[in-house]
PDB file of C-alpha atoms in Angstrom:
ATOM      1  CA  THR A 139     243.026 -90.833  26.750  1.00  0.00           C
ATOM      2  CA  GLY A 140     240.908 -92.306  23.602  1.00  0.00           C
ATOM      3  CA  PHE A 141     237.420 -92.642  23.078  1.00  0.00           C
ATOM      4  CA  GLY A 142     235.259 -89.677  24.045  1.00  0.00           C
ATOM      5  CA  GLY A 143     232.128 -91.966  23.054  1.00  0.00           C
ATOM      6  CA  PRO A 144     228.630 -91.498  21.808  1.00  0.00           C
ATOM      7  CA  PRO A 145     226.460 -89.205  23.895  1.00  0.00           C
ATOM      8  CA  THR A 146     225.030 -90.679  27.259  1.00  0.00           C
ATOM      9  CA  GLN A 147     221.309 -90.923  27.645  1.00  0.00           C
ATOM     10  CA  ALA A 148     221.313 -87.682  29.770  1.00  0.00           C
ATOM     11  CA  GLN A 149     222.937 -85.652  27.203  1.00  0.00           C
ATOM     12  CA  ILE A 150     220.716 -86.675  24.453  1.00  0.00           C
ATOM     13  CA  GLU A 151     217.916 -85.644  27.020  1.00  0.00           C
ATOM     14  CA  GLN A 152     219.431 -82.535  27.733  1.00  0.00           C
ATOM     15  CA  TRP A 153     220.001 -81.510  24.087  1.00  0.00           C
ATOM     16  CA  ASP A 154     216.182 -82.516  23.409  1.00  0.00           C
ATOM     17  CA  ARG A 155     215.189 -80.123  26.177  1.00  0.00           C
ATOM     18  CA  GLU A 156     217.535 -77.235  24.567  1.00  0.00           C
ATOM     19  CA  ARG A 157     215.923 -77.935  21.293  1.00  0.00           C
ATOM     20  CA  ARG A 158     212.364 -77.641  22.401  1.00  0.00           C
ATOM     21  CA  GLU A 159     213.206 -74.408  24.309  1.00  0.00           C
ATOM     22  CA  ARG A 160     214.513 -73.182  20.876  1.00  0.00           C
ATOM     23  CA  GLY A 161     211.093 -74.516  19.209  1.00  0.00           C
ATOM     24  CA  GLU A 162     213.000 -77.244  17.348  1.00  0.00           C
ATOM     25  CA  PRO A 163     211.703 -81.011  17.247  1.00  0.00           C
ATOM     26  CA  ALA A 164     213.943 -83.196  19.687  1.00  0.00           C
ATOM     27  CA  THR A 165     216.667 -85.621  18.415  1.00  0.00           C
ATOM     28  CA  GLY A 166     214.240 -88.854  17.796  1.00  0.00           C
ATOM     29  CA  ASP A 167     211.771 -86.591  15.773  1.00  0.00           C
ATOM     30  CA  ARG A 168     214.404 -84.404  13.781  1.00  0.00           C
ATOM     31  CA  TRP A 169     216.889 -87.000  12.354  1.00  0.00           C
ATOM     32  CA  ARG A 170     216.009 -87.583   8.847  1.00  0.00           C
ATOM     33  CA  GLY A 171     219.037 -89.339   7.334  1.00  0.00           C
ATOM     34  CA  PRO A 172     222.445 -87.770   7.049  1.00  0.00           C
ATOM     35  CA  GLY A 173     223.062 -84.263   5.976  1.00  0.00           C
ATOM     36  CA  HIS A 174     223.971 -82.787   2.614  1.00  0.00           C
ATOM     37  CA  ARG A 175     227.797 -82.584   2.879  1.00  0.00           C
ATOM     38  CA  THR A 176     229.786 -79.877   0.842  1.00  0.00           C
ATOM     39  CA  ARG A 177     233.284 -80.610   1.990  1.00  0.00           C
ATOM     40  CA  PRO A 178     235.571 -83.438   2.833  1.00  0.00           C
ATOM     41  CA  ASN A 179     235.958 -84.755   6.289  1.00  0.00           C
ATOM     42  CA  ARG A 180     237.785 -82.679   9.025  1.00  0.00           C
ATOM     43  CA  VAL A 181     241.203 -83.652   9.743  1.00  0.00           C
ATOM     44  CA  TYR A 182     241.952 -83.765  13.620  1.00  0.00           C
ATOM     45  CA  ALA A 183     245.333 -83.011  15.196  1.00  0.00           C
ATOM     46  CA  THR A 184     245.119 -86.037  17.539  1.00  0.00           C
ATOM     47  CA  LEU A 185     243.636 -89.302  17.724  1.00  0.00           C
ATOM     48  CA  GLU A 186     241.961 -88.356  21.029  1.00  0.00           C
ATOM     49  CA  GLU A 187     240.318 -85.413  19.560  1.00  0.00           C
ATOM     50  CA  ALA A 188     238.973 -87.550  16.530  1.00  0.00           C
ATOM     51  CA  LEU A 189     237.802 -90.369  18.941  1.00  0.00           C
ATOM     52  CA  ALA A 190     235.898 -87.570  21.023  1.00  0.00           C
ATOM     53  CA  ARG A 191     233.925 -86.637  17.799  1.00  0.00           C
ATOM     54  CA  PHE A 192     232.645 -90.160  17.146  1.00  0.00           C
ATOM     55  CA  ARG A 193     228.752 -90.423  16.815  1.00  0.00           C
ATOM     56  CA  PHE A 194     226.469 -92.921  15.618  1.00  0.00           C
ATOM     57  CA  MET A 195     223.987 -91.890  13.029  1.00  0.00           C
ATOM     58  CA  PRO A 196     221.215 -92.187  13.717  1.00  0.00           C
ATOM     59  CA  PRO A 197     221.940 -90.943  17.119  1.00  0.00           C
ATOM     60  CA  GLN A 198     221.955 -93.202  19.965  1.00  0.00           C
ATOM     61  CA  VAL A 199     223.589 -94.275  23.252  1.00  0.00           C
ATOM     62  CA  ALA A 200     226.233 -96.967  23.071  1.00  0.00           C
ATOM     63  CA  GLY A 201     224.999-100.374  24.746  1.00  0.00           C
ATOM     64  CA  ASN A 202     228.588-101.628  24.979  1.00  0.00           C
ATOM     65  CA  LEU A 203     231.223 -98.811  25.079  1.00  0.00           C
ATOM     66  CA  TYR A 204     234.133-101.305  24.406  1.00  0.00           C
ATOM     67  CA  VAL A 205     232.520-102.225  20.797  1.00  0.00           C
ATOM     68  CA  ALA A 206     231.631 -98.659  19.871  1.00  0.00           C
ATOM     69  CA  ASP A 207     235.361 -97.845  20.854  1.00  0.00           C
ATOM     70  CA  PHE A 208     236.609-100.537  18.723  1.00  0.00           C
ATOM     71  CA  ILE A 209     234.502 -99.230  15.682  1.00  0.00           C
ATOM     72  CA  ALA A 210     235.646 -95.556  16.295  1.00  0.00           C
ATOM     73  CA  ARG A 211     239.293 -96.317  16.184  1.00  0.00           C
ATOM     74  CA  ARG A 212     238.925 -98.534  12.972  1.00  0.00           C
ATOM     75  CA  SER A 213     236.913 -95.757  11.463  1.00  0.00           C
ATOM     76  CA  LEU A 214     239.862 -93.465  11.394  1.00  0.00           C
ATOM     77  CA  LYS A 215     242.783 -93.251   9.351  1.00  0.00           C
ATOM     78  CA  ARG A 216     246.053 -90.874   9.114  1.00  0.00           C
ATOM     79  CA  ALA A 217     245.829 -87.765   6.973  1.00  0.00           C
ATOM     80  CA  PRO A 218     247.559 -84.540   6.423  1.00  0.00           C
ATOM     81  CA  MET A 219     246.526 -81.129   7.915  1.00  0.00           C
ATOM     82  CA  ALA A 220     245.005 -78.895   5.893  1.00  0.00           C
ATOM     83  CA  ASP A 221     247.438 -76.415   6.913  1.00  0.00           C
ATOM     84  CA  GLY A 222     250.173 -78.780   5.809  1.00  0.00           C
ATOM     85  CA  SER A 223     251.890 -78.604   9.695  1.00  0.00           C
ATOM     86  CA  GLY A 224     251.891 -82.517   9.579  1.00  0.00           C
ATOM     87  CA  GLU A 225     249.636 -85.562   9.818  1.00  0.00           C
ATOM     88  CA  GLY A 226     246.280 -85.578  11.852  1.00  0.00           C
ATOM     89  CA  TRP A 227     243.445 -88.231  11.691  1.00  0.00           C
ATOM     90  CA  THR A 228     240.177 -87.955   9.569  1.00  0.00           C
ATOM     91  CA  TRP A 229     237.186 -90.242   9.109  1.00  0.00           C
ATOM     92  CA  ARG A 230     237.430 -93.454   6.398  1.00  0.00           C
ATOM     93  CA  PHE A 231     233.958 -92.809   5.380  1.00  0.00           C
ATOM     94  CA  ASP A 232     233.352 -90.990   2.006  1.00  0.00           C
ATOM     95  CA  PRO A 233     231.239 -87.874   3.190  1.00  0.00           C
ATOM     96  CA  PHE A 234     229.701 -87.617  -0.157  1.00  0.00           C
ATOM     97  CA  PHE A 235     228.679 -91.358  -0.214  1.00  0.00           C
ATOM     98  CA  TRP A 236     224.787 -90.188   0.249  1.00  0.00           C
ATOM     99  CA  GLN A 237     224.866 -87.915  -2.489  1.00  0.00           C
ATOM    100  CA  LYS A 238     226.429 -90.681  -5.026  1.00  0.00           C
ATOM    101  CA  LEU A 239     223.982 -93.330  -3.912  1.00  0.00           C
ATOM    102  CA  ASP A 240     221.466 -94.486  -6.301  1.00  0.00           C
ATOM    103  CA  ARG A 241     218.272 -94.869  -4.427  1.00  0.00           C
ATOM    104  CA  ALA A 242     215.991 -95.630  -7.026  1.00  0.00           C
ATOM    105  CA  ALA A 243     217.610 -98.995  -7.297  1.00  0.00           C
ATOM    106  CA  MET A 244     217.079 -99.276  -3.515  1.00  0.00           C
ATOM    107  CA  SER A 245     213.341 -98.941  -3.889  1.00  0.00           C
ATOM    108  CA  GLU A 246     213.072-101.944  -6.316  1.00  0.00           C
ATOM    109  CA  THR A 247     212.162-105.212  -4.531  1.00  0.00           C
ATOM    110  CA  PRO A 248     213.077-108.675  -5.805  1.00  0.00           C
ATOM    111  CA  ALA A 249     209.965-110.161  -7.734  1.00  0.00           C
ATOM    112  CA  THR A 250     211.547-113.126  -9.531  1.00  0.00           C
ATOM    113  CA  ALA A 251     212.246-116.452  -8.190  1.00  0.00           C
ATOM    114  CA  ASN A 252     215.867-115.817  -9.515  1.00  0.00           C
ATOM    115  CA  ALA A 253     216.473-113.053  -6.869  1.00  0.00           C
ATOM    116  CA  ALA A 254     219.153-113.644  -4.440  1.00  0.00           C
ATOM    117  CA  PRO A 255     217.808-114.851  -1.061  1.00  0.00           C
ATOM    118  CA  LEU A 256     217.093-111.859   1.693  1.00  0.00           C
ATOM    119  CA  VAL A 257     216.672-111.598   5.087  1.00  0.00           C
ATOM    120  CA  HIS A 258     215.977-108.528   7.101  1.00  0.00           C
ATOM    121  CA  ILE A 259     217.608-108.421  10.704  1.00  0.00           C
ATOM    122  CA  TYR A 260     217.101-105.212  12.736  1.00  0.00           C
ATOM    123  CA  GLY A 261     216.885-103.660  15.946  1.00  0.00           C
ATOM    124  CA  GLU A 262     213.590-103.827  18.009  1.00  0.00           C
ATOM    125  CA  ASP A 263     213.735-100.002  18.785  1.00  0.00           C
ATOM    126  CA  SER A 264     215.581 -98.568  15.386  1.00  0.00           C
ATOM    127  CA  GLU A 265     214.488 -95.270  14.501  1.00  0.00           C
ATOM    128  CA  ILE A 266     215.243 -96.052  10.931  1.00  0.00           C
ATOM    129  CA  ILE A 267     212.737 -99.056  10.937  1.00  0.00           C
ATOM    130  CA  ARG A 268     210.225 -96.794  12.786  1.00  0.00           C
ATOM    131  CA  ARG A 269     210.555 -93.977  10.296  1.00  0.00           C
ATOM    132  CA  HIS A 270     210.177 -96.583   7.327  1.00  0.00           C
ATOM    133  CA  GLY A 271     206.822 -98.009   8.297  1.00  0.00           C
ATOM    134  CA  GLY A 272     207.868-100.524  11.057  1.00  0.00           C
ATOM    135  CA  PRO A 273     209.258-104.097  10.613  1.00  0.00           C
ATOM    136  CA  THR A 274     207.630-104.372   7.205  1.00  0.00           C
ATOM    137  CA  GLY A 275     209.239-101.387   5.631  1.00  0.00           C
ATOM    138  CA  GLY A 276     206.150-100.065   4.489  1.00  0.00           C
ATOM    139  CA  ASN A 277     206.214-101.123   0.871  1.00  0.00           C
ATOM    140  CA  MET A 278     209.915-101.186   0.501  1.00  0.00           C
ATOM    141  CA  LEU A 279     210.342-104.878   1.551  1.00  0.00           C
ATOM    142  CA  PRO A 280     208.740-108.015  -0.009  1.00  0.00           C
ATOM    143  CA  ALA A 281     206.160-109.323   2.457  1.00  0.00           C
ATOM    144  CA  SER A 282     207.762-112.985   1.773  1.00  0.00           C
ATOM    145  CA  MET A 283     211.147-111.737   3.209  1.00  0.00           C
ATOM    146  CA  PRO A 284     211.897-113.242   6.437  1.00  0.00           C
ATOM    147  CA  ARG A 285     212.664-110.936   9.387  1.00  0.00           C
ATOM    148  CA  ILE A 286     214.862-111.226  12.623  1.00  0.00           C
ATOM    149  CA  VAL A 287     213.973-108.926  15.225  1.00  0.00           C
ATOM    150  CA  ILE A 288     216.959-108.361  17.861  1.00  0.00           C
ATOM    151  CA  PRO A 289     215.250-107.424  21.179  1.00  0.00           C
ATOM    152  CA  ASP A 290     216.748-104.371  23.267  1.00  0.00           C
ATOM    153  CA  SER A 291     218.549-103.084  20.374  1.00  0.00           C
ATOM    154  CA  ARG A 292     218.214 -99.873  18.468  1.00  0.00           C
ATOM    155  CA  HIS A 293     219.752 -99.236  14.816  1.00  0.00           C
ATOM    156  CA  HIS A 294     223.367-100.340  15.715  1.00  0.00           C
ATOM    157  CA  ILE A 295     222.682-103.911  16.555  1.00  0.00           C
ATOM    158  CA  MET A 296     226.385-104.798  16.870  1.00  0.00           C
ATOM    159  CA  VAL A 297     226.961-102.083  19.635  1.00  0.00           C
ATOM    160  CA  ASP A 298     223.686-103.056  21.679  1.00  0.00           C
ATOM    161  CA  GLN A 299     223.209-106.788  21.254  1.00  0.00           C
ATOM    162  CA  PRO A 300     226.613-107.941  19.643  1.00  0.00           C
ATOM    163  CA  LEU A 301     226.044-111.787  20.954  1.00  0.00           C
ATOM    164  CA  ALA A 302     222.322-111.496  19.875  1.00  0.00           C
ATOM    165  CA  LEU A 303     223.409-110.556  16.300  1.00  0.00           C
ATOM    166  CA  VAL A 304     226.007-113.077  15.952  1.00  0.00           C
ATOM    167  CA  ALA A 305     223.547-115.796  16.883  1.00  0.00           C
ATOM    168  CA  ALA A 306     220.972-114.431  14.601  1.00  0.00           C
ATOM    169  CA  LEU A 307     223.680-114.458  11.551  1.00  0.00           C
ATOM    170  CA  ARG A 308     224.513-117.813  12.503  1.00  0.00           C
ATOM    171  CA  ALA A 309     221.034-119.168  12.570  1.00  0.00           C
ATOM    172  CA  VAL A 310     220.558-117.593   9.111  1.00  0.00           C
ATOM    173  CA  LEU A 311     223.806-118.999   7.875  1.00  0.00           C
ATOM    174  CA  ALA A 312     222.994-122.471   9.065  1.00  0.00           C
ATOM    175  CA  VAL A 313     219.725-122.881   6.499  1.00  0.00           C
ATOM    176  CA  TRP A 314     220.726-120.178   3.885  1.00  0.00           C
ATOM    177  CA  PRO A 315     220.577-121.835   0.585  1.00  0.00           C
ATOM    178  CA  ALA A 316     223.836-122.790  -1.274  1.00  0.00           C
TER     179      ALA A 316
END
């Protein structure tokens, strides 16, 4: 019972082959962020059914399934079934979050000495980082911002390299301005 898990590398490769056969771009080339949502999260009848639908965005194979399972289980909550037949399980996240987000503020970079200190910790093979111009973030991040790359990790560092992420966070906090 439980975690259906994110797709395996073999499943992603199979999906990519099927997409190419249909003339569509492959997964890695296709994902451009979360899609536009028009309805609330689905309510699943059982916990097992909901766990089987858990996916990472952007899509990736989980490096440590026990961490992915932990995240998946804590990403769900009880909710009434749409037909009124009882309770089921749904995702905790707001499906309309990306439509509500003010991205204009995200494009502004701190330019003053009074700005909060920042550090950029990212996965070496993150699709998001690659898409946004590599580790420097194109023009999105200040050139002076310290950067820490976590090797052998994609976007979801806490799943791929949890101990390396903890080590990086401890190192940053050890020297962080008070």
